[in-house]
mmCIF file of C-alpha atoms in Angstrom:
data_model
loop_
_atom_site.group_PDB
_atom_site.id
_atom_site.type_symbol
_atom_site.label_atom_id
_atom_site.label_comp_id
_atom_site.label_asym_id
_atom_site.label_seq_id
_atom_site.Cartn_x
_atom_site.Cartn_y
_atom_site.Cartn_z
ATOM 1 C CA ARG A 1 34.576 83.520 72.612
ATOM 2 C CA ARG A 2 34.648 81.841 75.884
ATOM 3 C CA SER A 3 35.331 77.963 75.840
ATOM 4 C CA SER A 4 31.894 77.259 77.369
ATOM 5 C CA ASP A 5 30.105 78.997 74.430
ATOM 6 C CA LEU A 6 28.613 76.622 71.730
ATOM 7 C CA THR A 7 26.701 77.044 68.666
ATOM 8 C CA LEU A 8 25.069 74.327 66.849
ATOM 9 C CA THR A 9 23.414 74.611 63.535
ATOM 10 C CA LYS A 10 20.049 72.591 62.971
ATOM 11 C CA ALA A 11 19.395 71.272 66.319
ATOM 12 C CA THR A 12 16.340 69.324 67.174
ATOM 13 C CA ILE A 13 13.981 70.403 69.866
ATOM 14 C CA THR A 14 11.520 68.013 71.392
ATOM 15 C CA ILE A 15 8.689 69.817 73.241
ATOM 16 C CA GLU A 16 6.755 67.498 75.609
ATOM 17 C CA ASN A 17 3.523 68.384 77.280
ATOM 18 C CA TYR A 18 1.995 67.481 80.500
ATOM 19 C CA LEU A 19 -0.078 64.850 78.960
ATOM 20 C CA GLY A 20 3.060 63.254 77.565
ATOM 21 C CA GLY A 21 2.545 64.486 73.876
ATOM 22 C CA LYS A 22 5.961 65.017 72.256
ATOM 23 C CA TYR A 23 6.397 67.598 69.286
ATOM 24 C CA TYR A 24 9.506 67.577 67.325
ATOM 25 C CA PHE A 25 10.946 70.978 65.949
ATOM 26 C CA THR A 26 14.265 72.020 64.265
ATOM 27 C CA THR A 27 15.942 75.381 64.960
ATOM 28 C CA ASP A 28 18.254 76.718 62.460
ATOM 29 C CA GLU A 29 20.699 77.467 65.192
ATOM 30 C CA ILE A 30 21.335 76.996 68.957
ATOM 31 C CA LYS A 31 23.799 79.138 70.717
ATOM 32 C CA ILE A 32 24.740 78.641 74.458
ATOM 33 C CA GLU A 33 26.212 81.225 76.268
ATOM 34 C CA GLY A 34 26.595 80.685 80.108
ATOM 35 C CA LYS A 35 23.045 79.766 81.239
ATOM 36 C CA ASN A 36 21.473 81.227 78.290
ATOM 37 C CA ILE A 37 20.402 79.134 75.221
ATOM 38 C CA TYR A 38 19.438 81.004 72.148
ATOM 39 C CA LEU A 39 16.880 79.150 69.889
ATOM 40 C CA ILE A 40 17.374 80.835 66.428
ATOM 41 C CA GLU A 41 15.201 80.763 63.745
ATOM 42 C CA GLY A 42 16.674 82.183 60.389
ATOM 43 C CA LYS A 43 14.916 83.619 57.550
ATOM 44 C CA HIS A 44 16.966 84.965 54.438
ATOM 45 C CA SER A 45 16.411 87.014 51.476
ATOM 46 C CA LYS A 46 18.641 87.094 48.439
ATOM 47 C CA ASN A 47 16.590 89.909 46.435
ATOM 48 C CA SER A 48 15.230 91.857 49.116
ATOM 49 C CA LEU A 49 16.399 93.859 52.175
ATOM 50 C CA LEU A 50 14.120 91.617 54.323
ATOM 51 C CA PRO A 51 12.652 88.176 54.210
ATOM 52 C CA SER A 52 9.033 87.943 52.947
ATOM 53 C CA ASN A 53 6.204 88.636 55.686
ATOM 54 C CA GLY A 54 5.205 85.011 55.204
ATOM 55 C CA ASP A 55 8.574 83.758 56.231
ATOM 56 C CA ILE A 56 8.698 86.315 59.234
ATOM 57 C CA LYS A 57 5.122 85.237 60.297
ATOM 58 C CA ASP A 58 6.381 81.582 60.219
ATOM 59 C CA GLY A 59 9.335 82.533 62.494
ATOM 60 C CA LEU A 60 7.028 84.358 65.003
ATOM 61 C CA LEU A 61 4.804 81.215 65.103
ATOM 62 C CA LYS A 62 8.030 79.131 66.299
ATOM 63 C CA MET A 63 8.952 82.067 68.731
ATOM 64 C CA ILE A 64 5.389 81.753 70.295
ATOM 65 C CA LEU A 65 5.972 78.143 71.023
ATOM 66 C CA TYR A 66 9.468 78.532 72.392
ATOM 67 C CA THR A 67 8.452 81.713 74.798
ATOM 68 C CA ASN A 68 6.096 79.300 76.509
ATOM 69 C CA LEU A 69 8.908 76.572 77.319
ATOM 70 C CA LYS A 70 8.745 75.990 81.067
ATOM 71 C CA GLU A 71 12.174 73.892 81.272
ATOM 72 C CA VAL A 72 14.993 73.634 78.756
ATOM 73 C CA LYS A 73 17.599 71.314 79.016
ATOM 74 C CA VAL A 74 20.594 70.085 76.962
ATOM 75 C CA ASP A 75 22.401 66.817 78.293
ATOM 76 C CA GLY A 76 20.505 67.167 81.400
ATOM 77 C CA VAL A 77 21.705 70.879 82.094
ATOM 78 C CA GLU A 78 18.938 73.596 82.476
ATOM 79 C CA TYR A 79 19.250 76.782 80.511
ATOM 80 C CA ASN A 80 17.418 80.030 80.253
ATOM 81 C CA PRO A 81 15.827 80.136 76.690
ATOM 82 C CA ILE A 82 16.032 83.194 74.587
ATOM 83 C CA PRO A 83 14.078 82.761 71.244
ATOM 84 C CA VAL A 84 15.497 84.598 68.310
ATOM 85 C CA ILE A 85 14.475 85.414 64.762
ATOM 86 C CA LYS A 86 17.497 86.214 62.739
ATOM 87 C CA LEU A 87 16.601 87.938 59.414
ATOM 88 C CA THR A 88 19.365 88.055 56.773
ATOM 89 C CA SER A 89 20.162 89.691 53.532
ATOM 90 C CA THR A 90 23.211 90.080 51.318
ATOM 91 C CA LYS A 91 21.726 93.614 50.656
ATOM 92 C CA LEU A 92 21.833 94.816 54.376
ATOM 93 C CA GLN A 93 24.654 96.889 55.872
ATOM 94 C CA GLY A 94 25.567 96.004 59.473
ATOM 95 C CA SER A 95 23.283 94.577 62.121
ATOM 96 C CA ILE A 96 20.977 95.355 64.715
ATOM 97 C CA LEU A 97 19.031 93.646 67.629
ATOM 98 C CA SER A 98 15.574 94.493 68.870
ATOM 99 C CA SER A 99 17.040 95.020 72.159
ATOM 100 C CA ASP A 100 19.467 97.773 71.057
ATOM 101 C CA ASN A 101 18.623 101.307 72.071
ATOM 102 C CA THR A 102 16.550 103.516 70.143
ATOM 103 C CA ASP A 103 19.423 105.685 68.672
ATOM 104 C CA GLU A 104 21.175 102.588 67.415
ATOM 105 C CA ILE A 105 18.046 101.325 65.734
ATOM 106 C CA LYS A 106 17.266 104.642 63.970
ATOM 107 C CA SER A 107 20.945 104.622 62.819
ATOM 108 C CA PHE A 108 20.911 101.302 61.521
ATOM 109 C CA ILE A 109 17.635 101.756 59.772
ATOM 110 C CA SER A 110 18.956 105.212 58.153
ATOM 111 C CA LYS A 111 21.839 103.266 56.482
ATOM 112 C CA GLN A 112 19.776 101.024 54.583
ATOM 113 C CA ASN A 113 17.384 101.464 51.573
ATOM 114 C CA PHE A 114 14.216 100.555 53.341
ATOM 115 C CA SER A 115 11.015 101.206 51.794
ATOM 116 C CA ASN A 116 8.403 102.908 54.357
ATOM 117 C CA ARG A 117 6.402 99.607 54.465
ATOM 118 C CA GLN A 118 9.781 97.916 55.472
ATOM 119 C CA ILE A 119 10.492 100.365 58.258
ATOM 120 C CA ILE A 120 6.894 99.823 59.754
ATOM 121 C CA VAL A 121 7.487 95.956 59.583
ATOM 122 C CA ILE A 122 10.809 96.265 61.596
ATOM 123 C CA GLU A 123 9.227 98.696 63.973
ATOM 124 C CA ASN A 124 6.282 96.333 64.454
ATOM 125 C CA LEU A 125 8.487 93.458 64.900
ATOM 126 C CA PHE A 126 10.552 95.126 67.554
ATOM 127 C CA ILE A 127 7.384 96.042 69.421
ATOM 128 C CA GLU A 128 6.217 92.365 69.256
ATOM 129 C CA ALA A 129 9.685 91.478 70.375
ATOM 130 C CA LYS A 130 9.582 93.566 73.689
ATOM 131 C CA GLU A 131 6.031 92.375 74.434
ATOM 132 C CA ASN A 132 6.860 88.700 73.893
ATOM 133 C CA ASN A 133 10.362 88.522 75.270
ATOM 134 C CA ILE A 134 11.923 87.515 71.889
ATOM 135 C CA LEU A 135 15.023 88.958 70.146
ATOM 136 C CA ILE A 136 15.055 89.948 66.533
ATOM 137 C CA ASN A 137 18.416 89.992 64.752
ATOM 138 C CA ILE A 138 18.570 91.896 61.452
ATOM 139 C CA GLU A 139 21.944 91.480 59.943
ATOM 140 C CA LYS A 140 23.891 91.382 56.663
ATOM 141 C CA ALA A 141 24.269 87.686 55.462
ATOM 142 C CA GLU A 142 27.839 86.400 55.175
#
């Protein structure tokens, strides 16, 4: 971990439009690495391998807002925003990112006890992530 890296939980984001309207959102985490700022929306499931579709859709809605940000600053310093949905469960083994290669994704999926429906959800989420420049992180909860 470099000293310039920073992770904050429950950070407040203010989105201002060109008409001066302000909208306030809370992210579950913000992680700064170099010139990148990861805007992380976390969804967790205790009893299932994946959070509910409703929770995932809620996260995707915020991601749509975050992908349209034109300028992101923290204390006057501009960053490149990277919207992230982090899906966690204590029932998972390991972790995967939507940006990982196909073999890594297949290997991760094969190690879980996903239903066919859950595999389709993950595949569709990863397609959505690529098309909309967001990052999906699926990992075992600590």
